[in-house]
Amino acid sequence: MSAEPTELADERVYLAGARAALARMRQQTLATEARGGDAIAAEYLAATLHRRAESLRDDPTGTLFFGRIDQSDPQAGAERWYIGRRHVADQHGDPLVVDWRADVSTAFYRASRAEPMGVTLRRRFGVDRGELTAYEDEHLSDPAEVTGDSRIVASEIERPRVGPMRDIVATIQPEQDEIVRADVATTVCVQGAPGTGKTAVGLHRAAWLLYAFRDRLSRTGVLVIGPNRAFLDHIGAVLPALGEVRVTHTTIEELLESVRVRAVDDSDVAVLKGDPRLAEVLRRAVWSRVREPTEALVVPRGSRKWRVPAHEVRDIVAELRTRGIRYDAARQMLARRLAHAVLLQMERSGDSPDDRVQDAVARSTPVTRYAKSLWPQLDPRHVLFDLLSDPVELARHADGLLDPRERELLLWTQPPRTRGAARWTSADTVLLDEIAALLNRPTSLGHVVLDEAQDLSPMQLRAVGRRCATSSATVLGDIGQGTTPWATDSWAESMTHLGKPEGHLEVLDRGFRVPAAVIEYAARLLPRMAPGLGAPVSVRENPGRLEVRAVGEERLLESLVEVVRKACGEPGSVGVILADDQVPKASTALTAAGLAHLVLGLDHGDTSEHPHQVLVVPARVAKGLEFDRVVVLEPAAIAEAEPDERTGLRRLYVILTRAVTELTVLHTRELPAELADSPDASTAPTHATA
């Protein structure tokens, strides 16, 4: 028998032993009796044991480890470590598999022949339905020696996709691992071109932080913010697969939704409401509600009346306004400061009041009524309603900040008769959140992962920054994929609005997901839509397939059915991406042809449990998704649906880079000039006419 099959057989025996050990660990957890000092403690312990047991459940479709490193240390001797998604120990507590997040696993991802980190051999395993099928060895001490299957990493990256995003623990690259393991106190901004794995890196960073700083983050929480619900559904399985289930996923709209959204702003109004100057307008509007005292405070107590003159109250109010605390905190302090002024008068008259007297005075009706008249309690909706409905009020607070045309844009053209009838927009919810933060300090979470951050307005970034004001963030995005009218052109500016100007910028430009033929075609748009932004480079061995086909208008849907039917004959997912208003016609044509599919953004239900091979994707929800084969219909219609040319081209760039294996473009109208021309025949796409 050859050495290689023997090696593989030995590894399979080791895997069987690790599976048995994991089953024993889970059984021991299930057998542990939840005893506590009281019923609540016992219930908490039971819940903890249940979560522990669920994390130890074996997945027969996967393997417990995907790699191995052999290390040689002059003092410690030779050591061997198997790297997997979770820690598995034998009955003596010795590790059979170490968690990919453990310190010892770092060498698996970063060791190289230039810096071997004590690693003599790195082994990667090929896996199929839970079985080890192959292995690849790198002998870091002997560059000339490579054994086993050299395509394991490439095969894992290119494996067909159906259902939600998978984790990438088996294929994390050294530059990605540097970001994943950045310290919890470090805010990292990742500029990542399509297919560079920036979303996966952000999620794996969250998983690593929860492992390395479990106690701190389990108390303060981790939040993942994505661009839309379809995107969150797509990535929702990654962290649970890594053993982390207590992470909240939300969109920016859901995060800030404090009122029912019943209207939509015009683009220019929405851009203005996202402008950072609005923060100062709102600050002025809030603090203008504090009134100057014109009368003295009079407090009857017993047979005497104590009087605090208006000028003294004015000094107290002025001092509170300059302390840099929130509006409501200062409002609550005012009554105690007034009571303290009364106590000083009592002491000067010979009395000896204590803290109980001060508390009683602070709670007395004369003091609370007087304090409320100077420092009223505010509701964010009332403040914003008054600002948007009253031109005098807006002009007063926007003086020197907004010009007359901008103030006119902000004002409601037909102000609601009552505050309850206001038709709030999504942009208004951001302003309401800003006002709420002026009133009370929001809770800061342990860590925030913000994806597609290039699409957030400055005011939205301020809102996210408040959720991690005392902690760190992982900011992910691509300036080239900015598709909102307020999309950023500068990460430095965005990080300043987020409140993290010290954030460390990392650039990922090696594309592992998008094949070369596709990324080079899409990158033709970059000089026109994002000058100065470097083009990504695909490192895939498989160049992929690209076909650009011009068809007659009457044959567009017929050609779509033809391409999708052919794609369904291959393994993996199929994404049909088109302008939003074309979705119904395309869906109807696919249904008539007997091609089952799901329409993202319209169909409901858990798509992860019942995955469809074919997904029809409106252009507005395509960002962040990936499919083995993508069919793009009528690029011109997709671009024209956006408010301006730059945004339209960026939307098209996003859509063209969703393919992992194959991209087919069907069009009846002229393509953008950059996509129609093929100056370099060696990289030109296949053009066809039907």
XYZ file of C-alpha atoms in Angstrom:
690
model
C 0.000 0.000 0.000
C 1.323 3.484 -0.893
C 2.132 6.012 1.821
C -0.538 8.501 0.822
C -3.589 6.210 1.301
C -2.090 5.047 4.616
C -1.735 8.660 5.753
C -5.328 9.387 4.760
C -6.578 6.257 6.508
C -4.764 7.298 9.693
C -6.362 10.747 9.545
C -9.800 9.181 9.129
C -9.195 7.075 12.243
C -8.188 10.239 14.123
C -11.372 11.974 12.941
C -13.484 9.056 14.177
C -11.813 9.318 17.578
C -12.448 13.066 17.722
C -16.121 12.532 16.861
C -16.434 10.003 19.664
C -14.797 12.438 22.096
C -17.185 15.213 21.048
C -20.164 12.909 21.603
C -18.815 12.090 25.081
C -18.394 15.796 25.888
C -21.972 16.493 24.833
C -23.329 13.562 26.814
C -21.517 14.734 29.938
C -23.024 18.191 29.521
C -26.534 16.785 29.099
C -26.071 14.630 32.193
C -25.011 17.569 34.359
C -27.738 18.488 36.813
C -28.622 22.172 36.922
C -28.448 22.997 40.630
C -28.422 26.578 41.862
C -28.843 28.517 45.054
C -32.394 29.396 44.023
C -34.862 28.768 41.205
C -33.596 31.663 39.092
C -29.957 30.544 39.387
C -30.933 26.977 38.533
C -32.850 28.158 35.468
C -29.919 30.273 34.302
C -27.543 27.334 34.749
C -29.912 25.060 32.835
C -30.022 27.519 29.946
C -26.227 27.745 29.962
C -25.879 23.965 29.891
C -28.402 23.763 27.059
C -26.422 26.242 24.962
C -23.238 24.336 25.755
C -24.832 21.054 24.667
C -26.069 22.615 21.412
C -22.585 23.933 20.646
C -21.246 20.382 21.043
C -23.697 18.874 18.561
C -21.805 17.192 15.725
C -22.621 18.032 12.115
C -22.255 14.838 10.071
C -22.058 16.828 6.822
C -18.874 18.580 7.956
C -15.662 17.587 9.637
C -14.344 18.482 13.058
C -11.039 19.706 11.642
C -9.895 21.106 8.325
C -6.175 21.458 8.945
C -3.141 20.351 10.899
C 0.188 21.860 11.810
C 3.304 20.060 13.016
C 5.641 22.267 15.030
C 9.150 21.729 16.257
C 10.419 23.602 19.295
C 13.988 23.083 20.543
C 12.768 23.129 24.156
C 9.227 21.704 23.956
C 9.959 19.168 21.248
C 7.598 18.214 18.434
C 3.879 19.091 18.682
C 0.936 18.379 16.424
C -2.269 20.414 16.385
C -5.506 19.720 14.514
C -7.397 22.944 13.705
C -11.216 22.979 13.644
C -14.327 25.049 14.320
C -14.514 24.018 17.985
C -12.348 22.637 20.763
C -12.511 18.859 21.324
C -10.709 17.176 24.227
C -10.130 13.568 25.184
C -11.203 12.081 28.529
C -8.045 13.428 30.183
C -8.686 16.975 28.962
C -5.934 16.933 26.359
C -6.893 18.656 23.079
C -7.732 16.489 20.086
C -8.896 19.503 18.058
C -8.141 23.139 18.864
C -10.488 25.994 18.086
C -9.425 27.991 15.010
C -9.522 31.100 17.217
C -6.980 29.802 19.752
C -3.538 31.417 19.778
C -1.844 28.228 18.642
C -4.007 28.245 15.486
C -2.521 31.550 14.316
C 0.419 29.708 12.807
C -1.909 27.642 10.611
C -3.021 30.831 8.847
C 0.154 32.928 8.891
C 3.151 30.584 8.752
C 5.189 30.875 5.572
C 8.522 29.629 4.301
C 9.958 33.072 5.023
C 8.519 33.032 8.568
C 7.604 29.433 9.469
C 6.616 30.283 13.096
C 8.017 26.917 14.154
C 5.798 25.029 11.680
C 7.514 22.229 9.803
C 4.385 20.952 8.058
C 0.952 22.444 7.308
C -1.715 20.021 6.145
C -5.093 20.974 4.644
C -7.856 18.417 4.250
C -10.324 17.910 1.464
C -13.807 17.091 2.788
C -16.946 15.721 1.174
C -20.123 15.137 3.210
C -18.196 14.801 6.448
C -15.515 12.451 5.126
C -11.840 13.224 4.582
C -11.162 12.718 0.877
C -7.715 14.209 0.344
C -4.951 16.229 1.909
C -2.289 18.718 0.838
C 1.005 19.133 2.679
C 3.283 22.175 2.754
C 6.751 21.395 4.115
C 7.806 24.847 5.266
C 11.317 23.681 6.102
C 11.723 22.204 2.584
C 10.277 24.504 -0.114
C 10.775 21.921 -2.836
C 8.596 19.272 -1.200
C 4.813 19.389 -1.747
C 2.639 16.301 -1.407
C -1.035 15.504 -1.769
C -3.756 17.387 -3.643
C -2.600 20.945 -4.385
C -6.097 22.192 -5.294
C -7.780 21.792 -1.909
C -7.940 25.500 -1.062
C -9.064 26.451 -4.571
C -11.713 23.723 -4.527
C -13.082 24.945 -1.196
C -13.299 28.545 -2.437
C -14.970 27.499 -5.690
C -17.324 24.922 -4.139
C -20.907 25.418 -5.456
C -23.156 27.631 -3.333
C -26.797 27.064 -2.510
C -28.358 28.656 0.552
C -26.750 31.122 2.977
C -23.120 32.259 3.130
C -20.626 29.748 4.514
C -17.815 30.397 6.942
C -14.260 30.611 5.572
C -12.303 29.222 8.523
C -10.561 26.668 6.303
C -9.364 29.248 3.771
C -8.602 32.436 5.736
C -5.590 34.131 4.131
C -2.759 35.750 6.128
C -3.871 39.333 5.388
C -7.418 38.416 6.391
C -6.247 36.754 9.598
C -4.397 39.942 10.601
C -7.745 41.760 10.532
C -9.675 38.954 12.228
C -7.303 38.918 15.223
C -6.932 42.686 15.653
C -7.219 43.664 19.327
C -10.627 44.382 20.808
C -9.635 48.009 21.433
C -8.782 48.561 17.761
C -11.318 49.906 15.281
C -10.579 48.509 11.827
C -11.873 49.901 8.526
C -11.638 47.433 5.637
C -11.702 48.729 2.066
C -12.415 45.534 0.188
C -13.031 45.072 -3.515
C -15.698 42.580 -4.644
C -14.849 39.002 -3.758
C -12.043 39.820 -1.316
C -13.982 38.331 1.597
C -14.486 41.525 3.599
C -17.918 40.479 4.912
C -16.653 37.053 5.937
C -13.620 38.668 7.576
C -15.870 40.977 9.593
C -18.046 38.096 10.789
C -15.037 35.955 11.681
C -13.584 38.928 13.568
C -16.793 39.061 15.620
C -16.467 35.331 16.327
C -12.806 35.709 17.331
C -13.558 38.649 19.640
C -16.341 36.669 21.346
C -13.855 33.847 21.909
C -10.930 35.976 23.082
C -12.963 38.464 25.158
C -15.970 36.336 26.093
C -16.695 37.806 29.525
C -16.608 41.413 28.379
C -18.590 41.010 25.160
C -21.189 38.621 26.558
C -22.203 41.449 28.901
C -22.041 44.343 26.454
C -23.111 42.600 23.254
C -22.049 42.438 19.604
C -24.126 43.949 16.805
C -23.902 43.273 13.047
C -25.433 45.943 10.790
C -26.116 45.092 7.143
C -27.669 46.899 4.169
C -30.946 44.974 3.955
C -32.798 41.969 5.307
C -31.942 39.757 2.291
C -28.259 40.350 3.009
C -28.711 39.500 6.694
C -30.550 36.299 5.781
C -27.632 35.445 3.488
C -24.965 35.887 6.179
C -27.095 34.756 9.125
C -25.728 31.205 9.261
C -22.037 32.132 9.497
C -21.752 32.988 13.191
C -23.977 30.107 14.405
C -21.788 27.731 12.377
C -18.834 29.112 14.314
C -20.625 28.521 17.620
C -21.751 32.126 18.208
C -25.518 32.521 18.429
C -25.909 35.528 20.725
C -25.110 38.188 18.128
C -27.782 40.613 16.959
C -28.220 41.262 13.219
C -30.061 44.352 12.009
C -30.285 46.908 9.213
C -29.640 50.600 9.756
C -33.362 51.261 9.182
C -34.403 48.708 11.794
C -31.816 50.004 14.252
C -33.133 53.568 14.089
C -36.847 52.932 13.611
C -38.489 54.711 16.552
C -41.595 55.767 14.617
C -43.623 54.236 11.832
C -42.178 55.234 8.446
C -45.034 56.307 6.188
C -43.397 58.488 3.534
C -40.330 58.706 1.292
C -38.157 61.784 0.852
C -37.038 63.030 -2.528
C -33.360 62.293 -3.128
C -32.163 65.863 -2.543
C -34.137 66.108 0.713
C -32.793 62.762 1.950
C -29.233 63.864 1.162
C -29.748 67.091 3.115
C -31.201 65.241 6.113
C -28.072 63.088 6.147
C -25.769 66.112 6.118
C -23.663 66.478 9.304
C -24.687 70.146 9.606
C -28.086 68.888 10.759
C -26.446 67.679 13.986
C -25.737 71.273 15.001
C -29.208 72.433 13.897
C -30.770 69.775 16.128
C -28.454 70.594 19.037
C -29.538 74.208 18.896
C -33.207 73.207 18.672
C -32.953 71.025 21.783
C -31.001 73.399 24.000
C -33.104 76.385 22.955
C -35.904 74.873 25.007
C -34.051 75.840 28.211
C -35.535 79.167 29.330
C -33.916 82.061 31.161
C -35.376 82.612 34.665
C -37.261 85.911 35.077
C -38.681 85.335 38.549
C -37.226 84.144 41.817
C -37.833 80.640 43.172
C -39.963 80.774 46.336
C -40.128 77.641 48.516
C -42.506 77.645 51.525
C -41.302 75.360 54.317
C -42.998 75.399 57.667
C -43.646 79.001 58.723
C -40.961 80.420 56.460
C -40.466 81.058 52.752
C -37.079 80.657 51.193
C -36.271 82.736 48.132
C -33.608 82.067 45.474
C -33.272 85.169 43.302
C -33.501 84.940 39.492
C -29.866 85.973 38.952
C -28.675 83.097 41.161
C -30.904 80.630 39.308
C -29.535 82.044 36.049
C -26.001 81.149 37.191
C -27.100 77.608 38.087
C -28.737 77.109 34.674
C -25.707 78.525 32.842
C -23.362 76.209 34.749
C -25.461 73.146 33.929
C -25.570 74.105 30.242
C -21.786 74.242 30.028
C -21.012 70.950 31.775
C -21.172 68.921 28.581
C -23.794 66.503 29.876
C -26.995 65.378 28.147
C -30.118 67.493 28.251
C -32.132 65.135 30.468
C -29.253 64.535 32.884
C -28.920 68.292 33.379
C -32.696 68.639 33.693
C -32.752 66.081 36.489
C -29.852 67.839 38.237
C -31.573 71.222 38.185
C -34.058 70.435 40.975
C -31.245 69.231 43.265
C -29.131 72.303 42.493
C -32.089 74.568 43.325
C -32.703 72.621 46.543
C -29.022 73.004 47.429
C -29.316 76.782 47.008
C -32.264 76.750 49.457
C -30.230 74.665 51.954
C -27.400 77.182 51.844
C -29.851 79.878 52.846
C -31.153 77.672 55.658
C -27.603 77.177 56.946
C -26.864 80.901 56.797
C -29.977 81.487 58.945
C -28.682 79.117 61.621
C -30.492 75.885 60.671
C -28.674 72.559 60.275
C -30.459 70.768 57.400
C -29.213 67.355 56.267
C -29.449 65.412 53.002
C -32.992 64.288 53.797
C -34.105 67.903 53.916
C -32.427 68.591 50.571
C -34.151 65.585 49.011
C -37.520 66.724 50.353
C -37.022 70.232 48.983
C -35.921 68.875 45.579
C -39.110 66.774 45.357
C -41.422 69.523 46.584
C -44.056 70.899 44.215
C -42.705 74.487 44.100
C -39.214 73.303 43.099
C -40.299 70.664 40.554
C -42.813 73.042 38.965
C -40.255 75.862 38.781
C -37.558 73.541 37.352
C -39.966 72.206 34.707
C -40.850 75.764 33.637
C -37.173 76.432 32.942
C -36.058 73.027 31.702
C -39.032 71.175 30.151
C -39.067 67.475 29.384
C -38.776 66.920 25.620
C -39.984 64.331 23.129
C -37.773 63.916 20.010
C -40.872 63.771 17.782
C -42.144 67.094 19.116
C -38.776 68.801 18.615
C -38.461 67.596 15.017
C -42.118 68.287 14.225
C -41.714 71.904 15.303
C -38.504 72.241 13.302
C -39.912 70.853 10.035
C -43.255 72.624 10.237
C -42.267 76.114 11.408
C -40.101 78.232 9.045
C -39.310 80.718 11.821
C -38.155 77.946 14.163
C -36.000 76.362 11.452
C -34.495 79.665 10.376
C -33.544 80.479 13.967
C -31.652 77.236 14.537
C -30.188 76.884 11.023
C -28.814 80.427 10.930
C -25.308 80.367 9.457
C -25.593 76.642 8.679
C -28.225 76.236 5.956
C -29.049 78.651 3.159
C -32.665 79.674 2.374
C -33.032 77.061 -0.377
C -31.880 74.277 1.948
C -34.262 75.420 4.671
C -37.075 75.401 2.131
C -36.182 71.839 1.149
C -36.368 70.674 4.777
C -39.739 72.236 5.556
C -42.880 70.186 5.018
C -44.768 71.568 2.020
C -48.043 70.700 3.748
C -47.414 70.564 7.500
C -49.576 68.011 9.343
C -52.293 69.567 11.472
C -51.218 67.594 14.528
C -48.027 65.933 15.670
C -49.712 62.548 15.579
C -50.452 62.949 11.863
C -46.818 63.412 10.857
C -45.721 61.200 7.967
C -42.183 60.367 8.998
C -39.552 59.177 6.509
C -36.568 56.897 6.963
C -34.272 59.948 6.948
C -36.391 61.465 9.735
C -35.712 58.452 11.965
C -32.002 59.292 11.825
C -32.750 62.848 12.968
C -35.005 61.552 15.734
C -32.174 59.286 16.902
C -29.813 62.267 16.983
C -32.297 64.206 19.125
C -32.798 61.236 21.442
C -29.018 61.060 21.908
C -28.937 64.766 22.787
C -31.482 64.054 25.506
C -29.991 60.831 26.905
C -26.721 58.979 26.394
C -27.396 55.755 24.430
C -25.962 52.435 25.590
C -22.622 51.574 24.017
C -22.258 47.964 22.864
C -19.117 45.868 23.149
C -18.456 45.785 19.403
C -20.229 46.752 16.195
C -19.661 45.217 12.755
C -20.880 47.654 10.094
C -21.064 46.260 6.560
C -21.523 48.241 3.324
C -20.549 51.313 5.323
C -19.811 53.344 2.202
C -23.580 53.718 1.710
C -24.297 55.408 5.036
C -24.838 59.148 5.332
C -22.824 61.154 7.870
C -25.871 61.308 10.163
C -26.342 57.528 9.922
C -22.671 57.030 10.730
C -23.076 59.257 13.795
C -25.971 57.051 14.913
C -23.885 53.880 14.543
C -20.942 55.527 16.288
C -23.097 56.213 19.321
C -23.677 52.435 19.631
C -19.936 51.866 20.023
C -18.874 55.174 21.584
C -16.859 53.475 24.352
C -15.801 50.397 22.392
C -14.554 49.456 18.922
C -15.983 48.684 15.513
C -15.211 46.735 12.367
C -16.181 48.856 9.368
C -16.495 47.069 6.025
C -17.120 48.476 2.591
C -15.966 49.391 -0.874
C -16.038 52.966 -2.123
C -16.508 51.598 -5.631
C -19.781 49.973 -4.566
C -21.375 53.090 -3.080
C -24.922 53.248 -4.462
C -26.649 55.910 -2.369
C -26.698 59.592 -3.326
C -24.674 60.319 -0.182
C -22.165 57.468 -0.617
C -18.716 58.399 0.672
C -15.584 58.987 -1.377
C -13.319 59.081 1.695
C -12.936 56.554 4.488
C -11.153 59.169 6.612
C -14.248 61.364 6.439
C -16.590 58.457 7.191
C -14.539 57.340 10.183
C -14.621 60.877 11.555
C -18.424 60.945 11.343
C -18.458 57.541 13.055
C -16.450 59.034 15.897
C -13.457 56.775 15.184
C -10.940 58.990 13.374
C -8.139 56.857 14.786
C -9.482 53.742 13.042
C -6.906 51.648 11.199
C -7.492 51.293 7.427
C -6.822 47.922 5.793
C -7.110 47.306 2.043
C -8.102 43.920 0.621
C -7.628 43.763 -3.140
C -7.016 40.067 -3.776
C -10.277 38.594 -5.037
C -10.980 35.004 -4.022
C -14.663 34.828 -4.989
C -14.974 36.582 -8.340
C -13.154 34.947 -11.286
C -10.751 36.965 -13.413
C -12.937 37.175 -16.530
C -15.784 38.687 -14.516
C -13.808 41.077 -12.297
C -11.771 42.439 -15.193
C -14.950 43.125 -17.163
C -16.668 44.900 -14.252
C -13.495 46.846 -13.362
C -13.732 48.695 -16.673
C -16.303 50.901 -14.953
C -13.959 52.005 -12.164
C -12.105 54.891 -13.889
C -15.410 56.555 -14.690
C -17.305 55.945 -11.446
C -14.502 55.898 -8.831
C -11.351 57.594 -10.176
C -8.241 56.698 -8.251
C -9.626 53.477 -6.779
C -7.359 50.510 -7.535
C -8.792 47.620 -9.509
C -9.098 44.294 -7.677
C -7.002 41.333 -8.776
C -8.489 37.848 -8.966
C -6.265 35.074 -7.611
C -8.600 32.305 -8.709
C -7.071 29.552 -10.837
C -10.358 29.177 -12.693
C -10.827 32.306 -14.859
C -14.570 31.720 -14.952
C -16.884 32.272 -17.894
C -18.332 35.526 -19.197
C -20.871 35.924 -21.977
C -22.381 39.217 -23.106
C -25.319 38.589 -25.411
C -27.338 41.143 -27.377
C -30.884 39.917 -28.030
C -33.981 41.320 -29.658
C -36.474 42.883 -27.252
C -39.075 40.249 -28.090
C -36.594 37.482 -27.182
C -35.263 38.870 -23.885
C -37.415 36.765 -21.555
C -37.136 33.745 -23.825
C -33.342 34.029 -23.678
C -33.525 34.386 -19.891
C -35.449 31.128 -19.582
C -32.959 29.419 -21.877
C -29.911 30.560 -19.885
C -31.479 29.748 -16.485
C -32.588 26.293 -17.627
C -29.053 25.522 -18.784
C -27.566 26.879 -15.536
C -29.901 24.668 -13.492
C -28.227 21.652 -15.072
C -25.085 22.474 -13.099
C -24.601 22.392 -9.321
C -24.754 25.641 -7.398
C -26.929 28.713 -7.111
C -28.314 30.839 -9.940
C -29.032 34.542 -9.445
C -31.141 36.519 -11.902
C -30.479 40.220 -11.232
C -32.465 42.956 -12.925
C -34.056 46.353 -12.442
C -36.731 46.307 -9.742
C -39.606 47.100 -12.101
C -38.693 44.178 -14.383
C -38.914 41.572 -11.617
C -42.632 40.634 -12.095
C -42.216 39.904 -15.825
C -39.103 37.811 -15.297
C -40.699 35.866 -12.447
C -43.788 35.188 -14.531
C -41.668 33.928 -17.454
C -39.671 31.570 -15.217
C -42.854 30.251 -13.596
C -44.456 29.625 -17.003
C -41.350 27.670 -18.011
C -41.619 25.488 -14.898
C -38.454 26.908 -13.285
C -38.989 27.135 -9.521
C -37.471 30.226 -7.959
C -37.630 32.676 -5.072
C -37.924 36.457 -5.436
C -35.729 38.157 -2.845
C -37.376 41.071 -1.112
C -40.866 39.870 -2.054
C -41.122 36.225 -1.036
C -41.096 35.514 2.691
C -40.058 32.633 4.900
C -36.772 31.125 6.010
C -34.820 30.570 2.799
C -31.974 28.875 4.672
C -34.124 25.855 5.550
C -35.654 25.577 2.082
C -32.969 26.863 -0.286
C -33.871 27.512 -3.911
C -31.337 27.032 -6.662
C -32.739 29.990 -8.604
C -33.192 33.405 -6.980
C -34.652 36.440 -8.746
C -32.938 39.472 -7.236
C -34.091 43.099 -7.579
C -31.056 45.298 -8.182
C -31.618 47.198 -4.927
C -31.049 44.073 -2.757
C -28.186 42.427 -4.675
C -25.392 44.015 -2.641
C -23.386 41.544 -0.559
C -24.928 38.440 -2.146
C -23.120 35.821 -4.206
C -24.202 33.143 -6.677
C -22.361 30.500 -8.684
C -23.999 31.698 -11.881
C -25.446 35.143 -12.439
C -27.702 36.344 -15.237
C -27.928 40.135 -15.522
C -30.825 41.524 -17.539
C -30.690 44.882 -19.298
C -27.794 46.711 -17.609
C -28.932 50.059 -19.034
C -32.263 49.796 -17.194
C -30.461 48.968 -13.942
C -28.191 52.011 -14.245
C -30.991 54.386 -15.268
C -33.068 53.469 -12.203
C -30.558 55.355 -10.030
C -30.708 59.140 -9.466
C -27.448 59.950 -11.293
C -24.918 58.411 -13.661
C -22.236 57.745 -11.041
C -24.630 55.913 -8.738
C -26.047 53.970 -11.688
C -22.614 52.757 -12.772
C -21.735 51.805 -9.203
C -24.957 49.813 -8.887
C -24.039 48.026 -12.116
C -20.531 47.324 -10.817
C -22.014 45.710 -7.709
C -24.326 43.509 -9.760
C -21.705 42.379 -12.255
C -19.473 41.174 -9.411
C -21.963 38.799 -7.741
C -20.849 35.786 -9.841
C -18.539 33.087 -8.494
C -18.252 30.952 -11.638
C -20.166 32.362 -14.576
C -21.743 35.659 -15.650
C -24.197 36.080 -18.521
C -25.329 39.565 -19.538
C -28.484 39.792 -21.673
C -29.283 43.161 -23.191
C -31.481 44.726 -25.859
C -30.230 48.275 -25.366
C -26.736 49.718 -25.694
C -24.320 48.965 -22.894
C -22.230 51.662 -21.199
C -19.306 52.421 -23.490
C -16.793 50.892 -21.076
C -18.579 47.542 -21.217
C -19.336 47.558 -24.934
C -15.760 48.069 -26.108
C -13.230 45.235 -26.053
C -9.838 46.897 -26.587
C -7.845 43.875 -25.409
C -8.789 40.699 -27.209
C -6.986 38.543 -24.655
C -9.388 39.600 -21.906
C -12.448 40.396 -23.993
C -15.741 38.790 -23.036
C -17.601 36.489 -25.352
C -20.063 38.614 -27.300
C -23.022 37.053 -29.033
C -26.127 38.214 -30.857
C -29.454 36.401 -30.864
